[in-house]
Tab-separated table of C-alpha atoms and ligand atoms in Angstrom:
chain	number	residue	atom	x	y	z
A	7	MET	CA	-15.579	12.713	1.894
A	8	ASN	CA	-16.170	13.196	-1.675
A	9	CYS	CA	-13.831	12.458	-4.737
A	10	HIS	CA	-11.201	14.884	-5.510
A	11	ILE	CA	-11.289	13.778	-8.875
A	12	CYS	CA	-14.687	13.144	-9.511
A	13	ASN	CA	-16.836	14.308	-6.809
A	14	GLN	CA	-18.598	11.186	-6.393
A	15	SER	CA	-18.861	9.710	-2.888
A	16	THR	CA	-15.839	7.376	-1.566
A	17	GLU	CA	-15.937	4.875	1.074
A	18	SER	CA	-12.949	4.783	3.837
A	19	PHE	CA	-10.688	2.551	5.145
A	20	VAL	CA	-8.092	2.278	7.667
A	21	HIS	CA	-4.757	0.796	6.930
A	22	GLU	CA	-4.271	-1.495	10.603
A	23	LYS	CA	-0.632	-0.745	10.692
A	24	THR	CA	-0.373	3.014	10.228
A	25	ASN	CA	-4.004	3.660	11.588
A	26	ILE	CA	-4.293	5.979	8.428
A	27	THR	CA	-7.452	6.612	7.035
A	28	TYR	CA	-8.010	6.144	2.929
A	29	TYR	CA	-10.437	7.004	0.512
A	30	HIS	CA	-11.618	4.707	-2.328
A	31	CYS	CA	-13.587	5.905	-5.416
A	32	GLN	CA	-15.333	3.131	-7.134
A	33	ALA	CA	-16.403	5.502	-10.053
A	34	CYS	CA	-12.798	6.762	-10.875
A	35	GLU	CA	-10.611	4.048	-8.807
A	36	TYR	CA	-8.834	6.786	-7.233
A	37	ILE	CA	-7.309	6.443	-3.886
A	38	PHE	CA	-6.270	9.277	-1.422
A	39	LYS	CA	-4.890	9.350	2.158
A	40	SER	CA	-6.888	11.273	4.451
A	41	PRO	CA	-5.605	15.251	3.612
A	42	GLU	CA	-4.796	15.685	7.550
A	43	TYR	CA	-1.692	13.233	6.931
A	44	TYR	CA	-0.439	15.356	3.738
A	45	GLN	CA	2.943	16.636	4.357
A	46	ASP	CA	3.897	19.822	4.554
A	47	PHE	CA	6.603	21.040	2.049
A	48	GLU	CA	9.639	20.779	4.318
A	49	GLY	CA	8.792	17.243	5.437
A	50	GLN	CA	8.600	16.174	1.416
A	51	ASN	CA	11.640	18.322	1.100
A	52	GLU	CA	13.714	16.255	3.622
A	53	ARG	CA	12.103	12.665	2.137
A	54	TYR	CA	13.284	13.844	-1.370
A	55	ASN	CA	16.749	14.633	-0.274
A	56	LEU	CA	17.271	10.738	0.718
A	57	HIS	CA	16.485	9.718	-2.694
A	58	GLU	CA	19.522	8.899	-4.668
A	59	ASN	CA	18.970	9.674	-7.995
A	60	ASN	CA	22.397	9.755	-9.486
A	61	GLU	CA	22.758	10.665	-12.813
A	62	GLU	CA	25.584	8.426	-13.853
A	63	ASP	CA	24.026	5.602	-12.242
A	64	ALA	CA	23.015	3.244	-15.282
A	65	GLY	CA	19.975	1.585	-13.317
A	66	TYR	CA	18.584	5.016	-13.133
A	67	ILE	CA	19.273	5.654	-16.573
A	68	ALA	CA	17.640	2.601	-17.772
A	69	TYR	CA	14.708	3.524	-15.665
A	70	PHE	CA	13.938	6.483	-17.764
A	71	GLN	CA	14.795	4.573	-21.053
A	72	ARG	CA	11.940	2.243	-20.139
A	73	PHE	CA	9.470	4.792	-19.806
A	74	LEU	CA	10.712	6.596	-22.988
A	75	ASP	CA	10.975	3.563	-24.885
A	76	PHE	CA	7.009	3.158	-24.128
A	77	THR	CA	6.194	6.858	-24.532
A	78	LEU	CA	8.168	7.996	-27.597
A	79	PRO	CA	6.804	5.578	-30.425
A	80	LEU	CA	2.993	6.975	-29.298
A	81	VAL	CA	3.441	10.755	-29.380
A	82	GLY	CA	4.516	11.806	-33.065
A	83	LYS	CA	7.581	14.012	-33.614
A	84	PRO	CA	7.305	16.330	-30.677
A	85	LYS	CA	9.535	19.556	-31.173
A	86	ASN	CA	9.743	20.420	-27.464
A	87	ALA	CA	8.923	18.867	-24.035
A	88	LEU	CA	8.432	19.748	-20.621
A	89	ASP	CA	9.775	17.433	-17.541
A	90	PHE	CA	7.341	18.312	-15.010
A	91	GLY	CA	8.545	17.650	-11.783
A	92	CYS	CA	12.368	16.187	-12.726
A	93	GLY	CA	13.836	16.029	-9.295
A	94	ARG	CA	17.205	17.273	-8.498
A	95	THR	CA	18.712	15.992	-11.786
A	96	SER	CA	17.531	16.861	-15.493
A	97	LEU	CA	18.698	13.284	-16.502
A	98	LEU	CA	15.602	12.690	-18.526
A	99	ALA	CA	15.623	16.171	-20.744
A	100	THR	CA	18.941	15.256	-21.390
A	101	LEU	CA	17.649	12.053	-22.719
A	102	LEU	CA	14.946	13.616	-24.572
A	103	GLU	CA	17.537	16.120	-26.452
A	104	LYS	CA	19.224	13.288	-27.463
A	105	GLU	CA	16.169	12.345	-29.217
A	106	GLY	CA	16.401	15.532	-31.091
A	107	ILE	CA	13.658	17.207	-28.507
A	108	ASP	CA	14.313	20.337	-27.207
A	109	CYS	CA	13.037	19.740	-23.619
A	110	ASP	CA	12.419	22.320	-20.465
A	111	TYR	CA	12.476	20.938	-16.765
A	112	TYR	CA	10.844	22.118	-13.840
A	113	ASP	CA	10.793	21.228	-10.118
A	114	PRO	CA	9.227	22.796	-7.475
A	115	ILE	CA	11.878	21.795	-5.022
A	116	TYR	CA	14.952	21.524	-6.966
A	117	HIS	CA	14.333	23.677	-9.940
A	118	PRO	CA	11.198	26.018	-9.078
A	119	ASP	CA	12.277	29.384	-11.329
A	120	THR	CA	12.369	27.524	-14.861
A	121	LEU	CA	8.905	27.620	-15.795
A	122	ASP	CA	7.703	30.123	-18.598
A	123	THR	CA	4.178	31.048	-18.156
A	124	ASP	CA	2.817	31.362	-21.616
A	125	LYS	CA	5.221	28.612	-23.409
A	126	LYS	CA	3.435	25.972	-24.705
A	127	TYR	CA	5.109	22.169	-25.720
A	128	ASP	CA	4.234	19.216	-28.168
A	129	LEU	CA	5.260	16.665	-25.225
A	130	ILE	CA	5.259	17.334	-21.423
A	131	VAL	CA	6.403	14.252	-19.390
A	132	SER	CA	5.832	13.495	-15.505
A	133	THR	CA	7.692	10.725	-13.760
A	134	GLU	CA	6.970	9.977	-10.160
A	135	VAL	CA	5.052	13.114	-9.635
A	136	PHE	CA	1.427	12.470	-9.431
A	137	GLU	CA	1.363	10.178	-6.306
A	138	HIS	CA	2.967	13.277	-4.325
A	139	LEU	CA	0.176	15.980	-5.679
A	140	HIS	CA	-1.984	17.401	-2.919
A	141	GLN	CA	-4.636	18.444	-5.724
A	142	PRO	CA	-3.711	16.398	-8.827
A	143	ARG	CA	-7.049	17.298	-10.487
A	144	GLU	CA	-5.829	20.996	-10.707
A	145	VAL	CA	-2.306	19.758	-11.768
A	146	PHE	CA	-3.914	17.921	-14.554
A	147	GLU	CA	-5.404	20.734	-15.979
A	148	SER	CA	-2.814	23.232	-15.632
A	149	LEU	CA	-0.415	21.112	-17.892
A	150	LEU	CA	-3.021	20.192	-20.221
A	151	LYS	CA	-3.296	23.915	-20.642
A	152	ARG	CA	0.463	23.959	-21.208
A	153	LEU	CA	0.238	21.537	-24.046
A	154	ASN	CA	-0.468	22.603	-27.953
A	155	SER	CA	-3.400	21.036	-29.367
A	156	GLY	CA	-2.849	17.513	-30.281
A	157	GLY	CA	-0.044	17.910	-27.572
A	158	TYR	CA	0.639	14.336	-25.316
A	159	LEU	CA	1.019	14.262	-21.694
A	160	ALA	CA	3.104	11.033	-20.701
A	161	ILE	CA	2.388	10.174	-16.746
A	162	GLN	CA	4.359	7.688	-14.972
A	163	THR	CA	3.143	6.650	-11.425
A	164	GLU	CA	2.747	3.366	-9.899
A	165	PHE	CA	-1.176	1.929	-10.369
A	166	HIS	CA	-2.774	0.505	-7.531
A	167	ALA	CA	-4.547	-3.047	-7.572
A	168	ASN	CA	-8.140	-1.697	-6.637
A	169	THR	CA	-8.843	-3.509	-3.575
A	170	GLU	CA	-8.116	-2.555	-0.065
A	171	GLU	CA	-6.497	-5.757	1.050
A	172	LEU	CA	-3.946	-5.418	-1.693
A	173	PHE	CA	-3.462	-2.036	-1.006
A	174	LYS	CA	-2.431	-2.711	2.521
A	175	THR	CA	0.626	-4.864	1.547
A	176	TRP	CA	1.523	-2.781	-1.222
A	177	TRP	CA	4.943	-1.075	-0.727
A	178	TYR	CA	3.722	2.474	-2.649
A	179	PRO	CA	1.997	3.553	0.062
A	180	GLN	CA	4.787	3.185	2.384
A	181	ASP	CA	6.662	6.122	1.303
A	182	PRO	CA	4.853	9.080	3.549
A	183	THR	CA	5.115	11.370	0.329
A	184	HIS	CA	2.554	9.063	-1.753
A	185	ILE	CA	-0.597	10.574	-0.721
A	186	VAL	CA	-2.858	9.741	-3.692
A	187	PHE	CA	-2.929	6.565	-6.066
A	188	PHE	CA	-4.235	6.039	-9.295
A	189	ARG	CA	-5.351	3.779	-11.902
A	190	ALA	CA	-5.710	4.023	-15.343
A	191	ARG	CA	-9.238	4.704	-15.110
A	192	THR	CA	-8.955	7.341	-12.914
A	193	PHE	CA	-7.140	8.919	-16.104
A	194	HIS	CA	-10.097	8.029	-18.323
A	195	VAL	CA	-12.197	10.094	-16.086
A	196	LEU	CA	-9.999	12.697	-15.843
A	197	CYS	CA	-9.726	12.910	-19.819
A	198	ASP	CA	-13.293	12.707	-19.666
A	199	ILE	CA	-13.712	15.953	-17.856
A	200	TYR	CA	-11.003	17.795	-19.835
A	201	GLY	CA	-11.784	16.601	-23.207
A	202	CYS	CA	-8.792	14.740	-24.158
A	203	ARG	CA	-8.098	11.334	-24.789
A	204	VAL	CA	-6.250	8.407	-23.459
A	205	VAL	CA	-3.877	6.635	-26.042
A	206	LYS	CA	-2.721	3.603	-24.469
A	207	ASP	CA	-1.385	2.634	-20.903
A	208	ASN	CA	1.043	-0.342	-19.779
A	209	GLY	CA	-1.756	-1.392	-17.020
A	210	LYS	CA	1.357	-1.138	-14.782
A	211	ASN	CA	2.504	2.539	-14.061
A	212	ILE	CA	2.586	4.520	-17.455
A	213	LEU	CA	-0.080	6.277	-19.471
A	214	VAL	CA	0.003	8.576	-22.661
A	215	LEU	CA	-3.163	11.081	-23.342
A	216	LYS	CA	-3.556	13.411	-26.179
A	217	LYS	CA	-5.113	17.035	-25.994
A	218	SER	CA	-8.177	17.559	-28.445
B	17	LIG	ZN1	-13.475	9.214	-8.478
């Protein structure tokens, strides 16, 4: 199996608890579940409905605030933004509006008809989305197309530790809708492919990049 990000050959390993095969690319450090285990839309929808994302929840607001505290100092003064894959609520968009940034939101399950095909943005944010994507490279490319020149894309997804042993004891792949796993290196490789550059990552789960 070749890597779905950089097309180099991968090494496979089996998670003994679930018997699921994963592919690990040494070149871009991407790990992906064997595609036969990718869930269909219905299965994903059921799982997402279990997520307790209450807009009034102080913990949930603080969680987004940590993302914004890292991201906003890096992205200049965006006039508008898109929250791509917002989930059920538009809380992150509301927080961005409070910062004076005009913000749209889109989610393939909960808000599927909110995208204007021609509209472009200074900032796109996408939190806890990329680990669910069957075709992350294609989505990455489509998001870059929605950015103005000099615009920023800020992604939050948990970075894996790049070893088989640690991957097998990690909580993140235990969510069956989490199918693909990144490190900062993976996004550096994507940036090289699409001619943009990584501005900064926090070494853990957030990365900001800039379109040329
Ligand atoms: Zn790769």
